[in-house]
Amino acid sequence: MTAPKIISADSHVQEAAEIYNERLAKKFRSRVPHVEVRDGKRYRVVEGRKPRRLDVAAARETEEDKEREFRSDPAGGRDIQRRLRDLDRDGIDAEVIYPNDSLAVYQSPDPEYQMAVARAYNDWIIEWFGGHRDRFAPVGVMPVADITESVKEIQRVAKLGFRAVKVPIVANARPYNRPEYEPLWAAMADTGIVLTFHSFTNDNDQYPEDWGEENGYGGALSFMALSMAEGLQPVSYMISSGAMERHPKLKVAVVESGAGWLAWLLHVLDEQAE
């Protein structure tokens, strides 16, 4: 009997500085994610999102936290041989790899900037991990603010060898039941690229104002818990709009969202449809 393959479906990598410093057009480089010190406090600054304080969270990290966090790796998870050794040690056959900083690119109000970052990242990630296709499946970044450009990028990354892309898990500006998305769903179905929705990738800022502060009022806890349930929104839209019926070859994955809500959602959709 053949042993089943074990695949890590939600691994991450810290983007290399070259993506922003070399691959991105000069006019965008001052807008990329970075760290700023304000009044003696360190903040992570991302376009379209409230600055996120870093120093308090770092002070609370345990040794176990540091050991399991890929961000404590000087290479940010980019050391191919180390990743391969880790996979072999843990008995994992392969892993699907998502970005770190680029998770939040959809929150920028500028569609051109979003796509420029996506293209730069997509080129880098497939070059970096593409030589080990049997062990790594890097996921491309796919903005949806300009669907015409998104379709072009789907066709481009398919030729580069991508097997999956991620879009915002929640698109408030244009929900996924809208007919405007039909060309995008068709392009993904035609190319065989898997459509993925990863938590914490909304198209607008959801971070609570007390995030990382010494005296917060529970915003971070509620944010983390409720974000895990946001996968129900795209699943509901994709089913109720008929997109899955019109594109039977389209494959969809919802990542870092749990699954406790799925049975309830399917029951409610059946109930309301009836």
Coordinates of N, CA and C in Angstrom, one line a residue, residues 109-213:
P109 N -4.8 51.6 -1.8 CA -5.9 52.1 -2.6 C -5.5 52.3 -4.1
D110 N -4.3 51.9 -4.5 CA -3.8 52.1 -5.8 C -3.7 50.8 -6.6
P111 N -4.5 50.5 -7.5 CA -4.5 49.3 -8.3 C -3.2 49.1 -9.0
E112 N -2.6 50.1 -9.5 CA -1.3 50.0 -10.3 C -0.2 49.6 -9.3
Y113 N -0.2 50.1 -8.1 CA 0.8 49.7 -7.1 C 0.6 48.3 -6.7
Q114 N -0.6 47.9 -6.5 CA -0.9 46.5 -6.1 C -0.3 45.5 -7.2
M115 N -0.6 45.8 -8.4 CA -0.2 44.9 -9.5 C 1.3 44.9 -9.7
A116 N 1.9 46.1 -9.5 CA 3.4 46.2 -9.6 C 4.1 45.3 -8.6
V117 N 3.6 45.4 -7.3 CA 4.2 44.5 -6.3 C 3.9 43.1 -6.5
A118 N 2.7 42.8 -7.0 CA 2.4 41.4 -7.3 C 3.3 40.8 -8.4
R119 N 3.5 41.5 -9.4 CA 4.3 41.0 -10.5 C 5.8 40.8 -10.0
A120 N 6.3 41.8 -9.3 CA 7.6 41.7 -8.8 C 7.8 40.5 -7.9
Y121 N 6.8 40.3 -7.0 CA 6.8 39.1 -6.1 C 6.7 37.8 -6.8
N122 N 5.8 37.8 -7.8 CA 5.6 36.5 -8.5 C 6.8 36.1 -9.3
D123 N 7.5 37.1 -9.9 CA 8.7 36.8 -10.6 C 9.8 36.2 -9.7
W124 N 9.9 36.8 -8.5 CA 10.9 36.4 -7.5 C 10.7 35.0 -7.0
I125 N 9.4 34.8 -6.5 CA 9.1 33.6 -5.8 C 9.2 32.4 -6.7
I126 N 8.8 32.5 -8.0 CA 8.9 31.3 -8.8 C 10.4 31.0 -9.2
E127 N 11.2 32.1 -9.3 CA 12.6 31.9 -9.6 C 13.3 31.2 -8.3
W128 N 12.9 31.6 -7.2 CA 13.5 31.2 -5.9 C 13.2 29.7 -5.6
F129 N 11.9 29.3 -5.8 CA 11.5 28.0 -5.4 C 11.2 27.1 -6.6
G130 N 11.2 27.6 -7.8 CA 10.8 26.9 -8.9 C 11.6 25.7 -9.3
G131 N 12.9 25.7 -8.8 CA 13.8 24.6 -9.1 C 13.5 23.3 -8.3
H132 N 12.5 23.4 -7.4 CA 12.2 22.2 -6.5 C 10.7 22.0 -6.6
R133 N 10.2 21.8 -7.8 CA 8.7 21.8 -8.0 C 8.1 20.6 -7.3
D134 N 8.9 19.5 -7.0 CA 8.3 18.4 -6.3 C 8.2 18.6 -4.8
R135 N 8.8 19.6 -4.3 CA 8.7 19.9 -2.8 C 8.0 21.2 -2.5
F136 N 8.1 22.2 -3.4 CA 7.5 23.5 -3.1 C 6.5 23.9 -4.2
A137 N 5.4 24.5 -3.7 CA 4.4 25.1 -4.6 C 4.2 26.5 -4.1
P138 N 5.0 27.5 -4.6 CA 4.8 28.9 -4.3 C 3.5 29.4 -4.8
V139 N 2.8 30.2 -4.0 CA 1.5 30.8 -4.4 C 1.7 32.2 -4.9
G140 N 1.2 32.5 -6.1 CA 1.3 33.9 -6.6 C 0.3 34.8 -6.0
V141 N 0.7 36.1 -6.0 CA -0.1 37.2 -5.5 C -1.0 37.7 -6.6
M142 N -2.3 37.8 -6.4 CA -3.2 38.2 -7.5 C -4.2 39.3 -7.0
P143 N -3.9 40.6 -7.3 CA -4.9 41.6 -7.0 C -6.1 41.5 -7.8
V144 N -7.2 42.0 -7.4 CA -8.5 42.0 -8.2 C -9.1 43.3 -8.4
A145 N -8.4 44.4 -8.1 CA -8.9 45.7 -8.3 C -9.1 46.1 -9.8
D146 N -8.2 45.5 -10.6 CA -8.3 45.7 -12.1 C -8.4 44.3 -12.7
I147 N -9.6 43.9 -13.0 CA -9.8 42.5 -13.4 C -9.1 42.2 -14.8
T148 N -9.1 43.2 -15.6 CA -8.5 43.0 -16.9 C -7.0 42.7 -16.7
E149 N -6.3 43.4 -15.9 CA -4.9 43.2 -15.6 C -4.7 41.9 -14.8
S150 N -5.7 41.5 -14.0 CA -5.6 40.3 -13.3 C -5.6 39.1 -14.2
V151 N -6.5 39.1 -15.2 CA -6.6 38.0 -16.2 C -5.2 37.9 -16.9
K152 N -4.6 39.0 -17.3 CA -3.3 39.0 -18.0 C -2.3 38.4 -17.1
E153 N -2.3 38.7 -15.8 CA -1.3 38.1 -14.8 C -1.6 36.7 -14.6
I154 N -2.8 36.2 -14.6 CA -3.1 34.8 -14.5 C -2.5 34.0 -15.6
Q155 N -2.7 34.5 -16.8 CA -2.1 33.9 -18.0 C -0.6 33.9 -18.0
R156 N 0.0 35.0 -17.5 CA 1.4 35.1 -17.4 C 2.0 34.1 -16.4
V157 N 1.4 34.1 -15.2 CA 2.0 33.2 -14.1 C 1.8 31.7 -14.4
A158 N 0.7 31.4 -15.2 CA 0.5 30.0 -15.6 C 1.7 29.6 -16.5
K159 N 2.1 30.4 -17.4 CA 3.3 30.1 -18.2 C 4.6 29.9 -17.4
L160 N 4.6 30.7 -16.3 CA 5.8 30.6 -15.4 C 5.9 29.3 -14.6
G161 N 4.7 28.6 -14.5 CA 4.7 27.4 -13.8 C 4.0 27.4 -12.4
F162 N 3.3 28.5 -12.2 CA 2.5 28.6 -10.9 C 1.3 27.6 -11.0
R163 N 1.0 27.1 -9.8 CA -0.1 26.2 -9.7 C -1.2 26.8 -8.8
A164 N -1.0 27.9 -8.1 CA -2.0 28.5 -7.3 C -1.7 30.0 -7.2
V165 N -2.8 30.8 -7.0 CA -2.6 32.2 -6.6 C -3.6 32.5 -5.5
K166 N -3.3 33.6 -4.8 CA -4.2 34.1 -3.7 C -4.8 35.4 -4.1
V167 N -6.0 35.6 -3.8 CA -6.7 36.9 -3.9 C -7.2 37.3 -2.5
P168 N -7.7 38.6 -2.4 CA -8.2 39.0 -1.1 C -9.2 38.0 -0.6
I169 N -9.2 37.7 0.7 CA -10.2 36.8 1.2 C -11.6 37.5 1.3
V170 N -11.6 38.8 1.5 CA -12.8 39.6 1.5 C -12.6 40.8 0.6
A171 N -13.4 40.9 -0.4 CA -13.3 42.0 -1.4 C -14.5 42.9 -1.2
N172 N -14.4 43.8 -0.2 CA -15.6 44.7 0.1 C -15.9 45.6 -1.0
A173 N -14.9 46.1 -1.8 CA -15.2 47.1 -2.8 C -16.0 46.4 -4.0
R174 N -15.8 45.1 -4.2 CA -16.6 44.4 -5.2 C -16.6 42.9 -4.8
P175 N -17.7 42.5 -4.2 CA -17.8 41.2 -3.7 C -17.7 40.1 -4.8
Y176 N -17.4 38.9 -4.4 CA -17.1 37.9 -5.4 C -18.3 37.3 -6.1
N177 N -19.5 37.7 -5.7 CA -20.6 37.3 -6.5 C -20.9 38.1 -7.7
R178 N -20.2 39.2 -7.9 CA -20.4 40.1 -9.0 C -20.0 39.5 -10.3
P179 N -20.8 39.7 -11.4 CA -20.5 39.2 -12.7 C -19.2 39.6 -13.3
E180 N -18.7 40.7 -12.8 CA -17.4 41.3 -13.3 C -16.2 40.3 -13.2
Y181 N -16.4 39.3 -12.3 CA -15.3 38.4 -12.0 C -15.3 37.2 -13.0
E182 N -16.3 37.1 -13.8 CA -16.4 35.9 -14.7 C -15.1 35.7 -15.5
P183 N -14.5 36.7 -16.1 CA -13.3 36.5 -16.9 C -12.2 35.9 -16.1
L184 N -12.1 36.3 -14.8 CA -11.1 35.9 -13.9 C -11.3 34.4 -13.5
W185 N -12.5 34.1 -13.2 CA -12.8 32.7 -12.9 C -12.5 31.8 -14.1
A186 N -12.9 32.2 -15.3 CA -12.7 31.5 -16.5 C -11.2 31.3 -16.8
A187 N -10.4 32.3 -16.5 CA -9.0 32.2 -16.8 C -8.3 31.2 -15.8
M188 N -8.8 31.2 -14.6 CA -8.2 30.3 -13.6 C -8.6 28.8 -14.0
A189 N -9.9 28.7 -14.4 CA -10.3 27.3 -14.7 C -9.6 26.8 -16.0
D190 N -9.4 27.7 -16.9 CA -8.8 27.3 -18.2 C -7.3 26.9 -18.0
T191 N -6.6 27.7 -17.1 CA -5.2 27.4 -16.9 C -5.0 26.3 -15.8
G192 N -6.0 26.0 -15.1 CA -5.8 25.0 -14.0 C -5.3 25.5 -12.7
I193 N -5.1 26.8 -12.7 CA -4.5 27.5 -11.4 C -5.6 27.4 -10.3
V194 N -5.1 27.0 -9.1 CA -6.0 27.0 -8.0 C -6.2 28.4 -7.4
L195 N -7.5 28.7 -7.1 CA -7.9 30.0 -6.5 C -7.8 29.8 -5.0
T196 N -7.0 30.6 -4.3 CA -7.0 30.5 -2.9 C -7.3 31.8 -2.2
F197 N -8.0 31.6 -1.0 CA -8.4 32.7 -0.2 C -7.7 32.5 1.2
H198 N -6.7 33.4 1.5 CA -5.9 33.3 2.7 C -6.4 34.3 3.7
S199 N -6.6 33.9 5.0 CA -7.0 34.9 6.0 C -6.1 36.0 6.1
F200 N -6.6 37.1 6.6 CA -5.8 38.4 6.9 C -5.4 39.0 5.6
T201 N -6.2 38.8 4.5 CA -5.8 39.5 3.2 C -7.0 40.3 2.7
N202 N -7.7 41.0 3.6 CA -8.8 41.8 3.2 C -8.3 43.0 2.3
D203 N -9.3 43.5 1.5 CA -8.9 44.7 0.7 C -9.1 46.0 1.4
N204 N -9.4 45.9 2.7 CA -9.4 47.1 3.6 C -8.8 46.8 4.9
D205 N -8.5 47.8 5.7 CA -7.8 47.6 6.9 C -8.7 47.2 8.0
Q206 N -8.4 46.0 8.6 CA -9.2 45.5 9.7 C -8.5 45.5 11.1
Y207 N -7.2 45.9 11.1 CA -6.5 45.9 12.4 C -7.1 46.8 13.4
P208 N -7.3 46.4 14.7 CA -7.8 47.2 15.7 C -6.8 48.3 16.1
E209 N -7.4 49.4 16.6 CA -6.5 50.5 17.0 C -5.6 50.2 18.2
D210 N -6.1 49.2 19.0 CA -5.3 48.9 20.2 C -4.3 47.8 20.0
W211 N -4.0 47.4 18.7 CA -3.1 46.3 18.4 C -1.7 46.7 18.9
G212 N -1.1 45.8 19.7 CA 0.2 46.0 20.1 C 0.4 46.9 21.3
E213 N -0.6 47.6 21.7 CA -0.5 48.5 22.8 C -0.4 47.8 24.2

